[in-house]
Amino acid sequence: MRKIRVLSVFGTRPEAIKMCPLVLELQQREEIESLVCVTAQHREMLDGVLKSFGVTPDFDLNVMRPEQTLSALTSRVLEGLGAVFVKAQPDLVLVHGDTTTSFSAALAAFYERIIVGHVEAGLRTYDRYSPFPEELNRQLVGRLAALHFAPTAQNKANLEREGIKEGIFVTGNTVIDAMRYTVGDGSFSSPALRALDFENERHIVLTCHRRENYGAAMEQIFSAVRRLVDAYPDVRFVYPVHPSPAVQETASRMLGNVPRVELIEPLDTFEMHRLMSRCYMVMTDSGGIQEEAPALGKPVLVLRRETERPEAVKAGTVRLAGVETEKIVSLASALLEDKALYARMAQAVNPYGDGRASGRIADAICYMFGYTQTAPELFSPTGTASRPS
Ligand code: UD1
Ligand code: UDP
């Protein structure tokens, strides 16, 4: 039988972290010929992840421009993928999550009548401007895709409510697969991280880069950081600053010379996960970090008004802190002072996966293309395996 030609298309750091373990899995399957196209919506941040996981793309659209607009990015990806599809002749295009790369790649594939598979399907806030533009990107990819790899049962329920009845597989999130490669023994190679004093100081990992937080919200968040280091002399923030010029400007203006706030370059993902495994807590507006930190037993304050990842909020490790200085300071202070509260939140809970999502996705692809008769086992956070009827 001819192999199934699977073309994975991704372009940003978080997509790469979550797609590389899947690509490595697809490469192992004899029924599948795995090809990779990166759009390079991100350049340095993407390349770092590819190198860490040892994934070499077959195609590279190299679309990134400084301060790129969403429309220009969308059209560069759409135009670039036409020639790639002609060369690769894929049976299936896999896209991930909610980025401009995912949406434009799914649309480009649809225009060529190529089947689209959506990895990390079904996350929703139902607020089209938050996160912006990611919420609508993922809803649109949901419409374009025929196969939906939903990390959790709740993600599947969201898709079903929207009328999608077929092709949904609950797989767990591939980010937990990635952590099997990255966390290791927690040791660092970067001198900046080796210099941190984990014995005598409490470290808070901070990330903040989302478009809906640009401007006033980011300033409020950074004011909270200043208040917290003033109030707690044993607290040190470690903030790997996203290269986006909008983020760089606000971070250096408001936090550039603040004692015990380390503004550092984006970290290699292996180092980032190790830092998270050794920190006191995490404050973030990132999506992926909301999945990783609970798996490491670290409390998370989410610096956003909403989250499309309610599972860890329900489980008690994540709290929605919003973007106002007072509330952020008060929730962070509670975690720094109240040991019982800290202990309740610092439980390792893993509603997002068991490290076997990539295998389930590969199984589902083989099943849907008629190469195996057995439906893939589905992910359940309680560990009770089941198969779709
Ligand atoms: C994108 C995703 C967002 C994801 C984020 C992860 C969309 C709409 N948004 O947003 O969902 O959370 O990636 O970081 O797809 N830059 C560099 N080098 C890099 C990466 C970025 O210089 O390696 C700079 C460039 O100036 C670029 C800017 O950052 O123009 C913004 O990048 P872009 O991909 O447009 O947006 P993100 O905010 O990164
Ligand atoms: N990350 C990283 N280095 C950093 C900051 C983040 O490797 O300096 C990782 C982080 O562990 C997570 C992912 O990047 O896996 C999250 O990326 P980001 O916040 O940019 O995007 P989002 O998850 O919000 O889409």
Coordinates of C-alpha atoms and ligand atoms in Angstrom, one line a residue:
M1 CA 0.0 0.0 0.0
R2 CA 1.2 3.6 -0.7
K3 CA 2.2 5.4 2.4
I4 CA 0.0 8.2 3.8
R5 CA 1.8 11.5 3.0
V6 CA 1.4 13.7 6.0
L7 CA 2.7 17.3 5.8
S8 CA 3.0 19.1 9.1
V9 CA 2.9 22.9 8.8
F10 CA 3.9 25.2 11.7
G11 CA 5.7 28.4 12.2
T12 CA 6.0 29.7 15.8
R13 CA 7.8 28.6 18.9
P14 CA 4.8 27.1 20.7
E15 CA 3.6 25.3 17.7
A16 CA 7.1 23.8 17.2
I17 CA 7.2 22.6 20.8
K18 CA 3.9 20.8 20.5
M19 CA 4.5 19.5 16.9
C20 CA 8.0 18.2 17.1
P21 CA 7.2 15.2 19.3
L22 CA 4.4 14.4 16.9
V23 CA 6.7 14.7 13.9
L24 CA 9.2 12.4 15.6
E25 CA 6.4 9.9 16.2
L26 CA 5.1 10.1 12.6
Q27 CA 8.7 9.4 11.4
Q28 CA 8.6 6.1 13.2
R29 CA 5.4 4.8 11.5
E30 CA 5.9 2.7 8.5
E31 CA 2.4 3.5 7.1
I32 CA 3.3 7.2 7.1
E33 CA 5.7 9.4 5.1
S34 CA 6.2 12.5 7.2
L35 CA 7.1 15.9 5.7
V36 CA 7.6 19.2 7.5
C37 CA 7.0 22.7 6.2
V38 CA 7.9 25.6 8.5
T39 CA 6.5 29.0 7.7
A40 CA 9.0 30.6 10.0
Q41 CA 6.4 33.1 11.2
H42 CA 9.0 33.1 14.0
R43 CA 12.6 32.8 13.0
E44 CA 15.1 32.6 15.9
M45 CA 12.6 31.2 18.4
L46 CA 11.4 28.5 15.9
D47 CA 14.9 27.5 14.9
G48 CA 15.9 27.0 18.5
V49 CA 13.1 24.5 19.1
L50 CA 13.8 22.6 15.8
K51 CA 17.4 22.3 16.8
S52 CA 16.6 21.1 20.3
F53 CA 14.3 18.4 19.0
G54 CA 16.5 17.5 16.1
V55 CA 13.7 18.1 13.5
T56 CA 14.9 19.3 10.0
P57 CA 12.2 20.9 7.8
D58 CA 11.7 19.8 4.2
F59 CA 10.4 23.2 3.3
D60 CA 10.9 26.6 4.8
L61 CA 8.8 29.6 3.7
N62 CA 10.9 32.1 5.8
V63 CA 8.0 34.6 6.0
M64 CA 8.9 36.5 9.2
R65 CA 9.4 40.3 9.0
P66 CA 10.0 42.7 11.9
E67 CA 6.6 44.1 13.2
Q68 CA 4.7 42.0 10.7
T69 CA 1.0 42.6 10.3
L70 CA -1.5 39.8 10.5
S71 CA -2.8 40.4 7.0
A72 CA 0.6 40.4 5.3
L73 CA 1.6 37.3 7.2
T74 CA -1.5 35.5 6.2
S75 CA -1.0 36.3 2.6
R76 CA 2.7 35.3 2.6
V77 CA 1.8 31.9 4.1
L78 CA -1.1 31.4 1.7
E79 CA 1.0 32.2 -1.4
G80 CA 4.0 30.2 -0.2
L81 CA 2.2 27.0 0.5
G82 CA 0.8 26.6 -3.1
A83 CA 4.2 25.5 -4.4
V84 CA 4.9 23.3 -1.4
F85 CA 1.7 21.4 -1.9
V86 CA 2.6 20.8 -5.6
K87 CA 6.0 19.3 -4.5
A88 CA 4.8 17.4 -1.4
Q89 CA 1.5 16.1 -2.8
P90 CA 0.2 15.6 0.8
D91 CA -2.8 13.4 1.6
L92 CA -3.2 15.2 4.9
V93 CA -2.0 18.6 6.2
L94 CA -1.6 18.9 9.9
V95 CA -1.8 22.3 11.6
H96 CA -1.6 23.2 15.2
G97 CA -3.6 25.4 17.6
D98 CA -4.5 29.0 16.8
T99 CA -1.8 31.0 15.1
T100 CA -1.9 32.9 11.8
T101 CA 0.2 30.1 10.4
S102 CA -2.4 27.5 11.4
F103 CA -5.3 29.4 9.9
S104 CA -3.6 30.3 6.7
A105 CA -2.2 26.8 6.2
A106 CA -5.6 25.2 6.8
L107 CA -7.2 27.6 4.3
A108 CA -4.5 27.0 1.7
A109 CA -5.0 23.2 2.1
F110 CA -8.8 23.6 1.9
Y111 CA -8.4 25.5 -1.4
E112 CA -6.5 22.6 -2.8
R113 CA -9.0 20.1 -1.4
I114 CA -6.4 18.5 0.9
I115 CA -7.7 17.0 4.1
V116 CA -6.8 19.1 7.2
G117 CA -6.1 17.7 10.6
H118 CA -6.2 20.1 13.6
V119 CA -3.9 19.3 16.5
E120 CA -5.0 20.9 19.7
A121 CA -8.5 21.4 18.5
G122 CA -11.5 22.6 20.4
L123 CA -10.1 25.2 22.9
R124 CA -12.4 28.1 23.2
T125 CA -13.1 31.3 25.1
Y126 CA -15.9 32.3 22.8
D127 CA -14.7 35.9 23.0
R128 CA -13.5 36.8 19.5
Y129 CA -11.2 39.5 20.7
S130 CA -9.5 37.6 23.5
P131 CA -7.1 36.0 22.9
F132 CA -6.8 38.1 19.7
P133 CA -6.7 36.9 17.0
E134 CA -6.2 33.3 18.3
E135 CA -9.7 32.6 19.3
L136 CA -11.2 33.2 15.9
N137 CA -8.2 31.5 14.2
R138 CA -8.9 28.3 16.0
Q139 CA -12.7 28.5 15.4
L140 CA -12.0 29.0 11.7
V141 CA -9.5 26.1 11.6
G142 CA -12.2 24.0 13.3
R143 CA -14.5 24.7 10.3
L144 CA -11.8 23.9 7.8
A145 CA -10.5 20.7 9.4
A146 CA -11.9 17.2 8.9
L147 CA -9.9 15.6 11.7
H148 CA -9.9 17.2 15.1
F149 CA -7.3 16.0 17.7
A150 CA -8.8 17.4 20.9
P151 CA -6.6 17.4 24.0
T152 CA -9.4 17.0 26.5
A153 CA -13.0 15.8 26.8
Q154 CA -14.1 19.4 27.3
N155 CA -12.4 20.5 24.1
K156 CA -14.4 17.7 22.3
A157 CA -17.6 18.9 23.9
N158 CA -16.9 22.4 22.6
L159 CA -16.6 21.0 19.0
E160 CA -19.7 18.9 19.3
R161 CA -21.7 21.9 20.5
E162 CA -20.6 23.7 17.3
G163 CA -22.1 20.9 15.3
I164 CA -18.9 18.9 14.5
K165 CA -19.9 15.3 14.9
E166 CA -17.2 13.3 13.2
G167 CA -13.5 12.9 13.2
I168 CA -12.9 14.0 16.8
F169 CA -10.3 12.1 18.8
V170 CA -9.5 13.0 22.4
T171 CA -5.7 12.5 22.5
G172 CA -4.2 14.6 25.4
N173 CA -1.9 17.5 24.6
T174 CA 1.4 16.8 22.8
V175 CA 3.0 19.4 25.1
I176 CA 3.1 16.7 27.8
D177 CA 4.9 14.5 25.3
A178 CA 7.4 17.3 24.8
M179 CA 8.1 17.5 28.5
R180 CA 9.3 13.9 28.4
Y181 CA 12.2 15.2 26.4
T182 CA 12.8 18.5 28.0
V183 CA 12.6 18.5 31.8
G184 CA 15.4 15.9 32.5
D185 CA 17.2 16.5 35.8
G186 CA 16.5 20.2 35.9
S187 CA 20.2 21.2 35.3
F188 CA 21.0 24.3 33.3
S189 CA 23.6 25.1 30.6
S190 CA 22.9 28.8 30.5
P191 CA 25.2 30.9 32.7
A192 CA 22.3 33.3 33.6
L193 CA 20.3 30.4 35.0
R194 CA 23.2 28.7 36.7
A195 CA 23.8 32.0 38.6
L196 CA 20.3 31.8 40.2
D197 CA 20.3 31.1 44.0
F198 CA 17.5 28.6 44.5
E199 CA 18.5 28.0 48.1
N200 CA 17.9 31.6 49.3
E201 CA 15.5 33.2 46.9
R202 CA 12.1 32.4 45.6
H203 CA 11.9 32.7 41.8
I204 CA 8.8 33.7 39.8
V205 CA 8.9 32.9 36.1
L206 CA 7.2 35.6 34.2
T207 CA 6.1 35.7 30.6
C208 CA 3.9 38.4 29.0
H209 CA 3.6 39.0 25.2
R210 CA 0.0 38.7 24.0
R211 CA -1.4 41.2 21.6
E212 CA -4.5 42.0 23.7
N213 CA -2.1 42.9 26.6
Y214 CA -0.1 45.4 24.5
G215 CA -0.2 48.9 26.1
A216 CA -2.2 49.6 29.2
A217 CA -2.7 46.0 30.4
M218 CA 1.0 45.2 30.1
E219 CA 1.9 48.4 32.0
Q220 CA -0.5 47.3 34.8
I221 CA 1.1 43.9 34.9
F222 CA 4.6 45.3 35.1
S223 CA 3.5 47.7 37.9
A224 CA 2.4 44.7 39.8
V225 CA 5.8 43.1 39.3
R226 CA 7.5 46.2 40.7
R227 CA 5.3 46.3 43.7
L228 CA 6.0 42.6 44.4
V229 CA 9.8 42.8 44.4
D230 CA 9.6 45.9 46.6
A231 CA 7.4 44.0 49.1
Y232 CA 9.3 40.7 49.1
P233 CA 13.1 40.9 49.4
D234 CA 13.6 37.2 48.8
V235 CA 11.6 37.2 45.5
R236 CA 13.3 37.4 42.1
F237 CA 11.5 37.5 38.8
V238 CA 13.0 35.8 35.8
Y239 CA 11.4 37.1 32.6
P240 CA 12.5 35.8 29.2
V241 CA 11.3 38.7 27.0
H242 CA 9.6 37.9 23.7
P243 CA 11.4 39.5 20.8
S244 CA 8.4 41.4 19.5
P245 CA 9.3 45.1 19.5
A246 CA 6.1 46.1 21.2
V247 CA 6.9 43.8 24.2
Q248 CA 10.6 44.7 24.3
E249 CA 9.9 48.4 24.5
T250 CA 7.4 48.2 27.4
A251 CA 9.5 45.6 29.3
S252 CA 12.8 47.6 29.1
R253 CA 11.0 50.9 30.0
M254 CA 9.2 49.6 33.0
L255 CA 11.3 46.8 34.3
G256 CA 14.8 47.5 32.8
N257 CA 16.5 48.8 36.0
V258 CA 14.4 47.1 38.7
P259 CA 16.4 45.1 41.2
R260 CA 15.6 41.4 41.3
V261 CA 13.8 41.5 37.9
E262 CA 16.0 39.6 35.4
L263 CA 15.0 40.5 31.8
I264 CA 16.7 37.8 29.7
E265 CA 16.6 36.6 26.1
P266 CA 14.0 33.9 25.2
L267 CA 15.1 30.6 26.6
D268 CA 15.8 27.4 24.8
T269 CA 12.7 25.2 25.6
F270 CA 14.7 22.6 27.5
E271 CA 16.0 25.4 29.8
M272 CA 12.6 27.0 30.1
H273 CA 11.0 23.8 31.3
R274 CA 13.9 23.2 33.7
L275 CA 13.5 26.7 35.1
M276 CA 9.8 26.1 35.6
S277 CA 10.5 22.8 37.4
R278 CA 12.7 24.7 39.9
C279 CA 10.8 28.0 40.4
Y280 CA 8.4 28.9 43.2
M281 CA 5.5 29.9 40.9
V282 CA 4.7 31.2 37.4
M283 CA 2.9 34.3 36.2
T284 CA 2.1 34.3 32.5
D285 CA -0.3 35.3 29.7
S286 CA 1.0 32.3 27.7
G287 CA -1.2 29.4 26.6
G288 CA 1.2 26.5 26.7
I289 CA 2.7 27.5 30.1
Q290 CA -0.7 27.1 31.6
E291 CA -0.5 23.4 30.6
E292 CA 3.2 22.8 31.5
A293 CA 3.4 24.4 35.0
P294 CA 0.5 22.3 36.5
A295 CA 2.2 19.2 35.2
L296 CA 5.3 20.3 37.2
G297 CA 3.3 21.1 40.4
K298 CA 3.8 24.9 40.1
P299 CA 1.0 27.4 40.9
V300 CA 0.2 29.6 38.0
L301 CA -1.4 33.1 37.9
V302 CA -2.8 33.8 34.5
L303 CA -2.3 37.4 33.4
R304 CA -5.4 37.5 31.2
R305 CA -9.1 38.2 31.6
E306 CA -10.1 34.7 30.4
T307 CA -8.6 31.3 29.6
E308 CA -9.4 28.7 27.1
R309 CA -7.8 26.2 29.4
P310 CA -10.2 25.9 32.3
E311 CA -9.2 22.3 33.3
A312 CA -6.3 23.3 35.5
V313 CA -8.3 26.2 37.1
K314 CA -10.9 23.6 38.0
A315 CA -8.2 21.3 39.4
G316 CA -6.9 24.2 41.5
T317 CA -3.3 24.8 40.3
V318 CA -4.2 27.8 38.0
R319 CA -5.9 31.1 39.0
L320 CA -7.1 33.8 36.6
A321 CA -5.5 37.0 37.9
G322 CA -6.7 39.4 35.2
V323 CA -4.6 42.4 34.1
E324 CA -5.1 44.9 36.9
T325 CA -2.3 45.7 39.3
E326 CA -4.2 45.4 42.6
K327 CA -5.7 42.0 41.9
I328 CA -2.4 40.6 40.6
V329 CA -0.5 41.9 43.7
S330 CA -3.1 40.5 46.0
L331 CA -3.2 37.0 44.5
A332 CA 0.6 36.8 44.2
S333 CA 1.0 38.1 47.8
A334 CA -1.4 35.4 49.0
L335 CA 0.7 32.7 47.3
L336 CA 3.9 34.2 48.8
E337 CA 2.6 34.4 52.3
D338 CA 0.0 31.7 52.8
K339 CA 1.7 28.3 53.0
A340 CA -1.5 26.3 53.1
L341 CA -2.8 28.1 50.0
Y342 CA 0.5 27.5 48.2
A343 CA 0.5 23.8 49.1
R344 CA -3.1 23.4 47.8
M345 CA -2.1 25.0 44.5
A346 CA 1.2 23.3 44.1
Q347 CA -0.1 19.9 43.3
A348 CA 1.1 18.1 40.2
V349 CA -2.1 17.7 38.2
N350 CA -2.2 16.7 34.6
P351 CA -5.6 17.2 33.0
Y352 CA -3.8 17.9 29.7
G353 CA -2.2 14.6 28.9
D354 CA -0.2 11.5 29.8
G355 CA 2.7 11.9 27.4
R356 CA 1.2 9.6 24.7
A357 CA -0.8 12.1 22.6
S358 CA 1.4 11.9 19.6
G359 CA 1.0 8.1 19.5
R360 CA -2.8 8.5 19.6
I361 CA -2.8 11.0 16.8
A362 CA -0.6 8.8 14.6
D363 CA -3.0 5.8 15.4
A364 CA -6.0 7.9 14.5
I365 CA -4.5 9.0 11.2
C366 CA -3.7 5.3 10.3
Y367 CA -7.3 4.4 11.3
M368 CA -9.0 7.2 9.4
F369 CA -7.0 6.4 6.2
G370 CA -7.9 2.7 6.5
Y371 CA -4.5 1.4 7.4
T372 CA -5.6 -0.1 10.7
Q373 CA -9.0 -1.5 11.8
T374 CA -8.6 -0.6 15.4
A375 CA -9.8 2.8 16.6
P376 CA -7.1 4.6 18.7
E377 CA -7.4 4.5 22.5
L378 CA -8.6 7.8 23.8
F379 CA -7.0 9.9 26.5
S380 CA -8.6 10.1 29.9
P381 CA -7.0 12.0 32.8
T382 CA -8.1 9.3 35.2
G383 CA -6.1 6.7 33.2
T384 CA -9.2 4.7 32.1
A385 CA -8.5 3.8 28.5
S386 CA -11.4 3.7 26.1
R387 CA -12.0 3.4 22.4
P388 CA -14.6 5.2 20.3
S389 CA -17.4 2.9 19.3
Ligands
UD1_1 C1 2.4 34.5 17.7 C2 1.0 33.9 17.8 C3 0.6 33.7 19.2 C4 1.6 32.9 20.0 C5 2.9 33.6 19.8 C6 4.0 32.8 20.6 C7 -0.4 34.6 15.9 C8 -1.5 35.6 15.5 N1 0.0 34.8 17.2 O1 2.3 35.9 18.2 O2 -0.6 33.0 19.2 O3 1.3 33.0 21.4 O4 3.3 33.7 18.4 O5 5.2 33.6 20.7 O6 0.0 33.8 15.1 N2 10.0 38.1 16.4 C9 11.3 38.0 16.2 N3 11.9 36.7 16.2 C10 11.2 35.6 16.5 C11 9.8 35.7 16.7 C12 9.2 37.0 16.7 O7 12.0 39.0 15.9 O8 11.7 34.5 16.5 C13 9.3 39.4 16.4 C14 9.2 40.0 15.0 O9 9.4 41.4 15.0 C15 7.7 39.8 14.7 C16 7.1 40.0 16.1 O10 8.1 39.4 17.0 O11 7.1 40.7 13.8 C17 5.7 39.4 16.4 O12 5.7 38.0 15.9 P1 4.2 37.4 15.5 O13 4.5 36.0 15.1 O14 3.6 38.3 14.5 O15 3.4 37.5 16.8 P2 3.5 36.9 18.2 O16 3.1 37.9 19.2 O17 4.8 36.2 18.4
UDP2 N1 9.0 29.1 26.1 C1 10.3 28.9 25.8 N2 11.2 29.8 26.1 C2 10.9 31.0 26.6 C3 9.5 31.3 26.9 C4 8.6 30.3 26.7 O1 10.7 27.8 25.3 O2 11.7 31.9 26.8 C5 8.0 28.0 25.8 C6 7.1 27.7 27.0 O3 7.6 26.7 27.8 C7 5.9 27.1 26.2 C8 5.8 28.0 25.0 O4 7.2 28.5 24.8 O5 6.1 25.8 25.8 C9 4.8 29.1 25.1 O6 5.0 30.0 24.1 P1 4.3 31.4 24.0 O7 4.0 31.9 25.4 O8 5.1 32.2 23.2 O9 3.0 31.0 23.2 P2 1.5 30.4 23.6 O10 1.7 29.2 24.4 O11 0.9 31.5 24.3 O12 0.9 30.3 22.3

